[in-house]
């Protein structure tokens, strides 16, 4: 029988095996390599989920899925009745993105379990890996769908039973086509019971340039920035691009263009480097070169580590949208705040476990803020939470050039394994 | 045997029948009523073409089609070897548009032939109705595709043999799927021989508000405004909407938004009410709420009755695009002028025939400019040309609310019939 601490001092990561799995998983994509497109409940998503469940099984985990497709792989500890220590991330990928975002935290977690098993370690508390459904908002406009439901969001459970995608496919039909939500309309079955987890840790690429630029191996996340998402629709009379004279126009597309530039302006007015805002979606109707846009739809993402400052930007965007309706004679047919979540703080105990693990592994580390949001933002509502960041090439993410080195991933897996081991003994 | 002039003084239009045909044709649509979407060589386009050919046959016309699907319905006159008098328009409809644009000039022309036949009139020159292929640029980005080819555009014939649509379907494959371009790769077979037509007249809704506002029945077009179409692509680095800080961004979407507003500014700077400019297409890549746009594609339409003034706007748009690449650090990966056609003047003889017909029918009329372009713009290169406008509701076009009254269509058909009769005797 091993004494946990001595066996854990030399953790053997199969880093090349992990890289191979990442490459294999990236092939389940609806866009050509090197880009990855893997959208919730599509055929490629279903195949990728099967691939992960198979790896969980090979690692000796018992696998279960909930009604929206959150996948749980469990390793019972010596005291299986205790609250488990959990880790995990997502494998969905926005259109034309890369293969590391989320995936490192799922396949890396399975490898962390394999590392612990190879070392002879036996946990006291159970360890559980979670693959979260739809961290990305691609299909139904809601980010962190799975973790939000796990955290007990009644409003999301209600909204999802009526939600449809851009093809008018309902959330429940889409889930059923992927083998989920059978015989179930009530999504509150997904909610986690209080005290299910004693801690949650997510391993993720930084998605920012700091660790790489400073040559630091591990980022220990102390807080996650607060995101807000907005949907805005303008409507005008449209008409023929040749026949309607300029003074008679109320062009919904130009209204949207003005608002997009106003978003940038209001973000910069905050005066803080931590305030960001993006118009990632801008769609015109009818979308013909010889037709004045009669409708424009835009979606706005704005984030900050300071909730009040971010809410101030949202308010200014709203004022600009109203001002544009007045100057351009368009109608503001929708201005809705899809979500406006508060930031999350990491747990002191989890931070301490990550710091100790990093120190014991002789890795450089840095306390930092996550400017991207993650399933950890919602897991923080039901469990003490922490995140481990590893460097990524130039901070690139959400595009095909996204990259993390084998060495950095290996370091991340070691820190995760050791952190899980420590937390499982507490 | 009738003396032409006396029989033509009472022209009987089956206006309700024409309205029924317009309604029936509008059902061949890929979007729900009241909108119409009928795109080149789609199944709905093929069905609509069959409907029109059937009506041509019922009117006693001999029907032929050329290799790109221009459809010709011919009534041989007493001297069939003479150059024919032609009329016609288009039946394709941009996404979510209406049922009168183009269609009035095709179904109205068939009814004009029926009117002449019912009156006992027999033409000297042959009369020919042309249904032009793809007046709208929807599928391959080229407006007036059929008439441009008929007018002998070598550059278009070459370009089309390589053209593809947004689904990467080649023009020739698309044409073949609709039953055209069999065994033919050389599109120059479409070019009209010199002197094929002694005159061309197109009946069309005004697509502007003037006739309705002034209570005038018929617009006699003296010139068609000169359109230019531009395609512009910006590229930046994209990245994650949360992680990339504002100073590190080069957002292709904001570059496009700025250019769209610059188009409006440069158009207004011309100082002339006749200058118009529109951004009808603006597409972002990857198009996700949490992704900074790495690519933006916009298509610009600008028109004027003064070619030099319009070309000046195009030049200013180009300068703005270049300036935006400097201020935003984006790349201008494409700036191409798809077409930049000169304006066309109507023929004095055709104007005189239309004016005389209108006067004989006791209808009010007005000389006017067409701000929208039409197949007539290209037919003017190979034939004396004229256009007859009728009022339409509020000047609406390219949207479902497009409407022309039965009375106004009936007036237009009468003027067209009498004009064709006069020109056929010259
Ligand atoms: Mn992501
Ligand atoms: Mn992620
Ligand atoms: Mn049109
Ligand atoms: Mn038209």
PDB file of C-alpha atoms and ligand atoms in Angstrom, chain A residues 89-90 101-102 135-136 202 204 207 373-374, ligand 2:
ATOM      1  CA  UNK A  89     -14.653  21.466 -19.077  1.00  0.00           C
ATOM      2  CA  UNK A  90     -16.333  21.382 -22.513  1.00  0.00           C
ATOM      3  CA  UNK A 101     -10.354  25.401 -25.900  1.00  0.00           C
ATOM      4  CA  UNK A 102     -12.259  23.236 -23.396  1.00  0.00           C
ATOM      5  CA  UNK A 135     -20.248  25.920 -22.891  1.00  0.00           C
ATOM      6  CA  UNK A 136     -20.379  27.894 -26.138  1.00  0.00           C
ATOM      7  CA  UNK A 202     -11.081  23.383 -14.270  1.00  0.00           C
ATOM      8  CA  UNK A 204      -8.027  25.450 -19.424  1.00  0.00           C
ATOM      9  CA  UNK A 207      -6.907  32.340 -24.047  1.00  0.00           C
ATOM     10  CA  UNK A 373     -15.809  32.924 -18.841  1.00  0.00           C
ATOM     11  CA  UNK A 374     -16.052  29.228 -18.223  1.00  0.00           C
TER      12      UNK A 374
HETATM   13 MN1  LIG C   2     -13.528  27.187 -23.110  1.00  0.00          MN
END
